[in-house]
Short mmCIF file of C-alpha atoms in Angstrom, two decimals:
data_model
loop_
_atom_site.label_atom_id
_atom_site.label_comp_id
_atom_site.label_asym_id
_atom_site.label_seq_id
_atom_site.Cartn_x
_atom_site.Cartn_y
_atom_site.Cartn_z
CA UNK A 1 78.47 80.86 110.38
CA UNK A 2 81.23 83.25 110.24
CA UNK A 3 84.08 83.84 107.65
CA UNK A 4 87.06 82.08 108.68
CA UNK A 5 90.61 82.58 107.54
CA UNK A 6 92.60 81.25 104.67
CA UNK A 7 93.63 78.24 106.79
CA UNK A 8 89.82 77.86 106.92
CA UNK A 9 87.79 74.52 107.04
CA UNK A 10 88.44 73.58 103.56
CA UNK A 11 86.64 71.19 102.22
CA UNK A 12 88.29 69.61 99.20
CA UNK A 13 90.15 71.57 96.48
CA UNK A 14 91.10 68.95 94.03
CA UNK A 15 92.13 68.95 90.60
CA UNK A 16 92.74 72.11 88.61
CA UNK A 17 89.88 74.55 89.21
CA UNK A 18 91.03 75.31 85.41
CA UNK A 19 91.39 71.96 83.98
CA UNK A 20 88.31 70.66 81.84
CA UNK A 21 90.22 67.45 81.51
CA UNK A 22 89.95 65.92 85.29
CA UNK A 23 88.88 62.91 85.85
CA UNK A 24 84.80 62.41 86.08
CA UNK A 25 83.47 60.93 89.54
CA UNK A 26 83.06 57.39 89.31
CA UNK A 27 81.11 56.60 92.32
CA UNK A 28 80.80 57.52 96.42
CA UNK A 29 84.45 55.80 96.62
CA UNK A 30 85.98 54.89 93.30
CA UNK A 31 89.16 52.23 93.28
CA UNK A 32 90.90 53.90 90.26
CA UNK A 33 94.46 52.96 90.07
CA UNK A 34 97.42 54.96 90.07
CA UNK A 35 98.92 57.49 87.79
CA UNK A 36 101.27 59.95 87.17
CA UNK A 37 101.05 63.72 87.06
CA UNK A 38 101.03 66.43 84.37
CA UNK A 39 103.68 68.39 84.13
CA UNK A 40 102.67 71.92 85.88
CA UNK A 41 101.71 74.75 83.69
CA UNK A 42 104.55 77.73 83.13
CA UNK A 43 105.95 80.16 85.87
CA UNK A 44 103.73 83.49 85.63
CA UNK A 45 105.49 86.52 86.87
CA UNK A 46 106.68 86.75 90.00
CA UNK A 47 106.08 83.09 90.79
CA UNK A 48 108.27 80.52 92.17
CA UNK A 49 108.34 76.62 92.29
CA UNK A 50 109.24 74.87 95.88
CA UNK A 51 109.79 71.28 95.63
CA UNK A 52 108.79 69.48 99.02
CA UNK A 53 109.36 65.88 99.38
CA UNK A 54 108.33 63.12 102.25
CA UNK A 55 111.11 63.31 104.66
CA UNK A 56 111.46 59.29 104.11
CA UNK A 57 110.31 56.52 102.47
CA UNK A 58 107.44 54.99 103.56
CA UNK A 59 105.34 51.60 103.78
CA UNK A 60 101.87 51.04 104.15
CA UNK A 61 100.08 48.49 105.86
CA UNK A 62 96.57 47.58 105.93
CA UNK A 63 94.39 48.23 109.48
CA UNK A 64 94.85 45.57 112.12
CA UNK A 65 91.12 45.20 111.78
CA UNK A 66 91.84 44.00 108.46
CA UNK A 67 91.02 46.08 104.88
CA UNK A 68 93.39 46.81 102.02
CA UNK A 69 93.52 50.96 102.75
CA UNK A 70 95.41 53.14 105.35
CA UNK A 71 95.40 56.76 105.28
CA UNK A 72 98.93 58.41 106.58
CA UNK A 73 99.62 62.02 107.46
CA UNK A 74 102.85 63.37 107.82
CA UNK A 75 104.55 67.09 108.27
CA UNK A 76 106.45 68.56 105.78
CA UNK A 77 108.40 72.18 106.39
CA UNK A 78 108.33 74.53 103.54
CA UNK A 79 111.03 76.82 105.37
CA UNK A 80 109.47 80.28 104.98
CA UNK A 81 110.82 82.83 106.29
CA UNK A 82 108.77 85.62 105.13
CA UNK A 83 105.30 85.22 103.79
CA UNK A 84 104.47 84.16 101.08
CA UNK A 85 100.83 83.10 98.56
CA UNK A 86 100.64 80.05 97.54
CA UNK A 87 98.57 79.95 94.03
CA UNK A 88 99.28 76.36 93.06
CA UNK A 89 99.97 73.16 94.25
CA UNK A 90 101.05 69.87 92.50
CA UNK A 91 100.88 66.38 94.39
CA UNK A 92 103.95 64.01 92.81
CA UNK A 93 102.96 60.22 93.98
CA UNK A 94 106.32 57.99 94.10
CA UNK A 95 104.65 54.72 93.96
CA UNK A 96 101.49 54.93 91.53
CA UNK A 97 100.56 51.20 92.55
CA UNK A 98 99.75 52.14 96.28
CA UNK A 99 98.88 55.92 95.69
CA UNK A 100 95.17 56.12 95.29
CA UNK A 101 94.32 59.57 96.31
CA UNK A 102 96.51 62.53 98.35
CA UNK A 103 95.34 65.73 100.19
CA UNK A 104 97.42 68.56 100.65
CA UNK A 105 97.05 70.88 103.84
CA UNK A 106 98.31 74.11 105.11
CA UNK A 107 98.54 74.56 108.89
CA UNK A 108 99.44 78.02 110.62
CA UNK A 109 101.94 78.65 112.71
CA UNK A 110 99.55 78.75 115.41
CA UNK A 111 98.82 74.83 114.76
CA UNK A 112 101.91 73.47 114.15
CA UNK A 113 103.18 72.62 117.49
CA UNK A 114 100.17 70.62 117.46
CA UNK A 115 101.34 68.71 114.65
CA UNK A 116 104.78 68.64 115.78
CA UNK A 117 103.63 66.75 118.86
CA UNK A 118 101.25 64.51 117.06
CA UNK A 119 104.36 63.53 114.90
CA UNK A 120 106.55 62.72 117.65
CA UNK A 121 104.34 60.67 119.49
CA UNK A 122 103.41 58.18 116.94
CA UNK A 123 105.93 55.46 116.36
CA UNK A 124 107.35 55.65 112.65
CA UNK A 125 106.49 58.07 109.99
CA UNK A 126 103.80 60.30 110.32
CA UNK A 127 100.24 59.27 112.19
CA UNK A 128 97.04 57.24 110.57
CA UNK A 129 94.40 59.93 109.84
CA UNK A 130 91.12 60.05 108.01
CA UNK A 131 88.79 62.69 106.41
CA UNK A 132 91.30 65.54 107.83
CA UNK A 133 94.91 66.08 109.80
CA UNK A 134 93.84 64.37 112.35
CA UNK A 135 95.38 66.80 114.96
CA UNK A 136 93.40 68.41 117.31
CA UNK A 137 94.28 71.96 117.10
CA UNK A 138 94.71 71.62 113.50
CA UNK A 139 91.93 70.42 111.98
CA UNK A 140 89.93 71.63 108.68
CA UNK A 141 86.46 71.66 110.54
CA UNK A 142 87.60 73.99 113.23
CA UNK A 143 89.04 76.66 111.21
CA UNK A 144 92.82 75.61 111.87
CA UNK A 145 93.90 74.04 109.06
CA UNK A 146 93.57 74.66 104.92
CA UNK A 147 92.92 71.71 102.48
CA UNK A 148 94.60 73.38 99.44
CA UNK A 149 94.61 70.62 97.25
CA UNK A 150 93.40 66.99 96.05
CA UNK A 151 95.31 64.45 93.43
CA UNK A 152 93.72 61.52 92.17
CA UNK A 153 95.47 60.07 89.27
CA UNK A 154 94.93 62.29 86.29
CA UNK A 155 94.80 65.73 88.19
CA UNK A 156 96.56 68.36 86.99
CA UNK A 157 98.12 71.61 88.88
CA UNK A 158 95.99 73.28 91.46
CA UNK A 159 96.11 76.33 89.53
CA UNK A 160 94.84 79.46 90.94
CA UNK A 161 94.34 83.20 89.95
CA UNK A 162 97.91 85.07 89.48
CA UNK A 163 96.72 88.00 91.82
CA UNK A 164 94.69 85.68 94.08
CA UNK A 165 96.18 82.45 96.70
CA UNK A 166 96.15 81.71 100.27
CA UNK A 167 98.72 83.66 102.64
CA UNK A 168 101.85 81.26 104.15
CA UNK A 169 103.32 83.13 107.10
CA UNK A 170 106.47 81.89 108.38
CA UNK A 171 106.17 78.93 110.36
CA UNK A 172 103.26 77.36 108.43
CA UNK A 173 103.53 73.33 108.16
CA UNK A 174 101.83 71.43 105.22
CA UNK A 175 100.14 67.96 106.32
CA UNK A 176 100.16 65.55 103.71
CA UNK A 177 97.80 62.40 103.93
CA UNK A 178 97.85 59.92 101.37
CA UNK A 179 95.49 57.12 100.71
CA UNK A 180 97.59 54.05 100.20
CA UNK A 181 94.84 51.15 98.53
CA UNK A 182 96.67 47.58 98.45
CA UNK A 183 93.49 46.13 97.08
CA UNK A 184 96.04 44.53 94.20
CA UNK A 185 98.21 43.07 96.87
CA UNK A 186 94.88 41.28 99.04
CA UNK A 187 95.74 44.19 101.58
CA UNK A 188 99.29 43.00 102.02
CA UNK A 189 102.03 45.38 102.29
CA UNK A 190 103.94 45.78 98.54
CA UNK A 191 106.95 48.71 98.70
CA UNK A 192 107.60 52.15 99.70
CA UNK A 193 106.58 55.26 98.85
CA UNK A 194 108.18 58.49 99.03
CA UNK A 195 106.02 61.45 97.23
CA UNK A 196 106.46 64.98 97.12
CA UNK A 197 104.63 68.12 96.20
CA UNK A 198 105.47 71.43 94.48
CA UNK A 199 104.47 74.63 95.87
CA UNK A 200 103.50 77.49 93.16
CA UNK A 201 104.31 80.69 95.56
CA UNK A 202 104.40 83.86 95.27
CA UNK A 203 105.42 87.58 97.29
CA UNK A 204 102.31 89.21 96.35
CA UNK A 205 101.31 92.30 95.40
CA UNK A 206 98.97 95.44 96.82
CA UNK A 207 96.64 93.95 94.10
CA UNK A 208 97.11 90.22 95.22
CA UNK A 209 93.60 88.90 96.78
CA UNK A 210 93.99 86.93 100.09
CA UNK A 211 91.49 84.40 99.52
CA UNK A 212 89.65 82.96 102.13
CA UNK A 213 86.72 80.10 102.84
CA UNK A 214 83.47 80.62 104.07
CA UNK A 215 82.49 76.70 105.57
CA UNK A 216 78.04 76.11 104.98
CA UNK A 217 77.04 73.12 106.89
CA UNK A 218 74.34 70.82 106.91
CA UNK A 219 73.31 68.27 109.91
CA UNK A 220 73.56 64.73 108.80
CA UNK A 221 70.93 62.73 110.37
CA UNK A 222 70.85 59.32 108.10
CA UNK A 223 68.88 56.37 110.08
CA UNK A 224 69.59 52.82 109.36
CA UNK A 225 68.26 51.28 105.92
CA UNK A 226 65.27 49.34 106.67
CA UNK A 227 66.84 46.20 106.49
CA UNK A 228 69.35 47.29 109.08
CA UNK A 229 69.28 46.96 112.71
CA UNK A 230 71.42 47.02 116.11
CA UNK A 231 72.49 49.33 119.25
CA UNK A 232 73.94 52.11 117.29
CA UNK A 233 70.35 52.65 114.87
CA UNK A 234 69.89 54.41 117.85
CA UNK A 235 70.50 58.53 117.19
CA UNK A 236 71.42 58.96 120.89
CA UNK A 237 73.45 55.94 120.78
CA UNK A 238 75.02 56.92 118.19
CA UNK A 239 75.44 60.10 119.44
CA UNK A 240 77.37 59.05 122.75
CA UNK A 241 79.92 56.39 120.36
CA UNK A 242 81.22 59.80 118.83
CA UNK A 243 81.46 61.66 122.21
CA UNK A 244 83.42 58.78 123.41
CA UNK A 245 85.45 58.48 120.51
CA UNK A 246 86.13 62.05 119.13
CA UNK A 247 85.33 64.05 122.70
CA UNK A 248 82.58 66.33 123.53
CA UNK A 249 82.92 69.15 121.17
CA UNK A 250 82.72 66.77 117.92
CA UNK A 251 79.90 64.85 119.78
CA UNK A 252 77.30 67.97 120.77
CA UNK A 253 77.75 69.34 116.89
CA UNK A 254 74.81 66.65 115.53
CA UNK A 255 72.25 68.74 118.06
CA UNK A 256 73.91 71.72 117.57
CA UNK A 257 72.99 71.91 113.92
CA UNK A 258 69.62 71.00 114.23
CA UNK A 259 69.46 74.34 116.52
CA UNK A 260 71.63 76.51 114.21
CA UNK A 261 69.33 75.61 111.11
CA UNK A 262 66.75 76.96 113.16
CA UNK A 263 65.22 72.91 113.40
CA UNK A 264 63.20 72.52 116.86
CA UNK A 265 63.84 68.82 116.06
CA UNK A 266 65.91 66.26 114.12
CA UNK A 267 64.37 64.99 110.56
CA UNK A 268 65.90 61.79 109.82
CA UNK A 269 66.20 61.47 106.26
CA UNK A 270 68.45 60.78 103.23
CA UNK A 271 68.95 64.42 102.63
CA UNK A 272 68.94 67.73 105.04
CA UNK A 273 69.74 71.11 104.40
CA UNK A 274 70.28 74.55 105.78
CA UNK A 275 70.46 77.99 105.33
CA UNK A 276 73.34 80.48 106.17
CA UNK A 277 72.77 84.52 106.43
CA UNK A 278 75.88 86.34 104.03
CA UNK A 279 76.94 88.53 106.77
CA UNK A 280 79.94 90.83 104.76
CA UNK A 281 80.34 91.84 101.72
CA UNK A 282 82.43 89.31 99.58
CA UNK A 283 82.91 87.72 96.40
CA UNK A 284 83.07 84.20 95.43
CA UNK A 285 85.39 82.78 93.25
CA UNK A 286 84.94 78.58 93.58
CA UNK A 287 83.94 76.07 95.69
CA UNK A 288 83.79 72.32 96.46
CA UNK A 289 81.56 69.83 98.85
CA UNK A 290 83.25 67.53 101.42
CA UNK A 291 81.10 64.65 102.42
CA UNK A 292 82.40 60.92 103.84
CA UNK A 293 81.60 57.57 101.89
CA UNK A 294 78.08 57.43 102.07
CA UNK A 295 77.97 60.76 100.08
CA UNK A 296 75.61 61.43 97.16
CA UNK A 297 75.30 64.18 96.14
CA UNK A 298 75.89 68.20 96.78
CA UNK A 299 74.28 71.54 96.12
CA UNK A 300 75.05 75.12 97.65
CA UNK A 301 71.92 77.45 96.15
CA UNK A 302 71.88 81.55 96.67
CA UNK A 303 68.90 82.99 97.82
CA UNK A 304 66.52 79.81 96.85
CA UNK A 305 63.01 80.62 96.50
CA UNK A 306 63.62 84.39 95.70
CA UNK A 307 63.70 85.59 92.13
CA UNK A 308 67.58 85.86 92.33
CA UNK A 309 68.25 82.40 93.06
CA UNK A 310 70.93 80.20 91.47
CA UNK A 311 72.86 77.30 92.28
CA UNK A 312 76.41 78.38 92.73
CA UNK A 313 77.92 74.81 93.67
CA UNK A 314 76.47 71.65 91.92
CA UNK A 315 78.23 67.81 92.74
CA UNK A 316 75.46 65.81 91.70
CA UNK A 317 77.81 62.91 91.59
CA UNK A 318 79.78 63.17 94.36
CA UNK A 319 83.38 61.18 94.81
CA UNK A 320 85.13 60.67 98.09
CA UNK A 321 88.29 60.28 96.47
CA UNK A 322 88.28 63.64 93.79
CA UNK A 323 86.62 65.94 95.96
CA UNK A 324 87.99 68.92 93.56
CA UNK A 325 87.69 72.40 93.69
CA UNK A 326 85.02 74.33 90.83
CA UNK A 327 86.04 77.61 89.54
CA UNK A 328 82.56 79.48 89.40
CA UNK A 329 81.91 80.46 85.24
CA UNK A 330 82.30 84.12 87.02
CA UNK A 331 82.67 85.28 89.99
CA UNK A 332 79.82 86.00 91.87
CA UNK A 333 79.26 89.29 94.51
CA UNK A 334 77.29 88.55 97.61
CA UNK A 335 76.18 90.69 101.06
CA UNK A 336 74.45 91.36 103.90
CA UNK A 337 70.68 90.06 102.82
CA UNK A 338 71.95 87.42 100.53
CA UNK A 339 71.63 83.65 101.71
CA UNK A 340 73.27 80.29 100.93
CA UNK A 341 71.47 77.14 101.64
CA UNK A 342 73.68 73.89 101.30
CA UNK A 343 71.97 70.77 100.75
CA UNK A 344 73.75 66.81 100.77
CA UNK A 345 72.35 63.53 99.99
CA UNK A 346 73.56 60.57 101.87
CA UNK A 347 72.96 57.07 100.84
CA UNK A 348 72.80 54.04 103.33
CA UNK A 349 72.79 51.43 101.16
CA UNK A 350 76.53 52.14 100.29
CA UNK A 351 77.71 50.94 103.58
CA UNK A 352 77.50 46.79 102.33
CA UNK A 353 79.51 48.10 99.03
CA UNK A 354 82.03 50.51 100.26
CA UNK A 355 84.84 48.30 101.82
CA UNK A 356 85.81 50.82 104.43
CA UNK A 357 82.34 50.04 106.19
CA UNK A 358 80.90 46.81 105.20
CA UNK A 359 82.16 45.14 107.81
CA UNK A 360 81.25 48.03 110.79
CA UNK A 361 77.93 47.34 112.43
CA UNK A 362 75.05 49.41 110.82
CA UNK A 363 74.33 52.77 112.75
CA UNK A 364 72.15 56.09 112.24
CA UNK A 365 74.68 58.36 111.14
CA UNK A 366 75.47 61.55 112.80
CA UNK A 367 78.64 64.67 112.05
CA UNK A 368 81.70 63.11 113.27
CA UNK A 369 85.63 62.30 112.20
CA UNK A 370 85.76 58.74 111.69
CA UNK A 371 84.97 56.73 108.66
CA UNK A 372 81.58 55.57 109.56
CA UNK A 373 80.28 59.14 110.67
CA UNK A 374 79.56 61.30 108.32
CA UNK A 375 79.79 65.48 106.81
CA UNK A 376 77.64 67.79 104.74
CA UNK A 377 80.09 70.65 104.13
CA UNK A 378 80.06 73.35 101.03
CA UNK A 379 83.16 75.18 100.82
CA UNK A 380 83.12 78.29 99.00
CA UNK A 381 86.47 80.35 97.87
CA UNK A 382 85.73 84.00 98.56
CA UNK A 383 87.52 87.22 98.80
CA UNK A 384 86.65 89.77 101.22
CA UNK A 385 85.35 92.96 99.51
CA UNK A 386 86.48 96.68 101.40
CA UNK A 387 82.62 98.42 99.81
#
């Protein structure tokens, strides 16, 4: 796969890649409660804070299909009119009762009409969404959309590198999604919420590093637990429910894998891997793994079975809800030759404890959007290097 752009396929950057004090995983899907944020760290030179708040107030509901969580996007203008790096982010929840997790994403100017229509289409504030923007044309997966940052209650400042962020041009849109949880309420609706964010930007300077994200994927191909059965165990069954519901181009990308990872077949299983040729010079800097709820566990390796290898990107415990980004303990240079081989664990048995899905009909799980489908994605934070 290709190096994409700063408004990459970002996986997850959560708490402060700096912060040794953010929260520990506590499980595939964790129901912490709310709670506030720290305060941000100082202003370094030539930085700048930009407060951005939810154009309204807003109230949650539960699904129609019953639940206690609903996931909300909505488009928030940062104004720019010249370009700008943004090397820090800060989610502010309102309402800490209903605020479980947030996601903060940066869209290009070349996506935001997209979102603009979205927007206007769907009665009320914002649009449900889940996993990403839920915008086609400005998604994470395809490349059109950054997720620059993750708050789940304890997370700190976003903070990155003074002479490193991701380039804003003017016109950009941030997409914010928040996970409301009304578990506390029995899924009934309980007050508004109107959060904001704070924007750590900067103009740059010729030493400033545009950072960008180089997306590793694995195919997912998790068949029903043994004590499961109906229609959609079925992998071309399955296969066809996400064509119909996501469209073609999400619904070929299970059988595209297999052929990208050089597979002449599928291999069900709880875990699957691949390997990805490093094909420019570039060094990386941090990464993170995205995954859905039936997520495990995580690993990006460099050149595994070689006498260079090391694991670059460890989750061994990997949360749905503090998917947060890992500053590497130094950066690490990579080229042409070099390989990175991304392997996830999935775990079937979490679909009768996860509340999301307990009540879905079992299926063999495939890549898709929705919350029953299912990612293996390692995100790593590089810089392009010139020699």
């Amino acid at each position: 796969m290709a190096l994409v752009t700063a408004f990459a396929a970002v996986a997850a950057c959560g708490s402060d890649a700096d912060n040794s004090a953010a929260p520990s995983p506590a499980g595939p899907h964790s129901a912490h409660a709310g709670g506030s944020s720290a305060p941000p760290q100082p202003l370094r030179a030539g930085e700048r804070f930009v407060e951005l708040r939810m154009a309204e107030a807003y109230t949650p509901a539960p699904p129609a299909g019953g639940g206690s969580d609903e996931y909300r996007c909505q488009a928030i203008d940062p104004g720019l009119t010249k370009t700008a790096f943004l090397t820090g982010t800060q989610f502010a929840p309102e309402n800490v009762a209903i605020a479980h997790h947030a996601i903060v994403y940066a869209v290009p100017p070349a996506g935001a009409a997209a979102v603009r229509k979205q927007d206007a289409k769907t009665p009320g504030l914002g649009w449900q969404c889940f996993g990403g923007t839920g915008v086609a044309g400005a998604e994470v997966e395809e490349g059109d959309a950054a997720w620059v940052d993750t708050w789940a209650p304890g997370a700190t400042e976003t903070l990155l590198d003074q002479d490193a962020g991701y380039k804003l041009e003017p016109g950009s849109l941030l997409v914010l999604q928040i996970h409301y949880n009304l578990l506390a309420t029995d899924g009934k609706p309980t007050g508004s919420d109107r959060s904001s964010v704070r924007l750590r930007l900067t103009d740059g300077t010729p030493r400033t590093r545009e950072l960008e994200t180089w997306s590793v994927d694995a195919p997912t191909d998790l068949p029903c637990a043994a004590d499961e059965s109906g229609p959609l165990c079925d992998r071309a069954a399955s296969i066809a429910d996400v064509t119909k519901r996501f469209g073609p181009d999400v619904g070929e990308m299970a059988d595209r894998q297999v052929e990208e990872c050089g597979r002449g077949v599928p291999k069900p299983g709880d875990t699957q891997s691949c390997d990805h040729e490093v094909e420019a010079p570039m060094t990386l800097y941090a990464g993170f793994g995205h995954m859905h709820m039936l997520g495990r566990a995580l690993k990006v390796e460099l050149n595994p079975g070689t006498p260079k290898a090391r694991v670059v990107l460890d989750v061994p415990q990997f949360d749905f809800d503090n998917q947060r980004l890992m500053k590497l303990p130094a950066p690490v240079e990579v080229g042409p030759g070099d390989t990175l081989r991304v392997t996830c664990t999935h775990d079937a048995g979490l679909r009768k404890l996860v509340p999301q899905l307990k009540k879905l009909p079992p299926r063999y799980v495939v890549w898709g959007d929705g919350t029953s489908d299912e990612m293996c994605t390692g995100i790593m934070t590089v810089s392009l290097r010139k020699s």
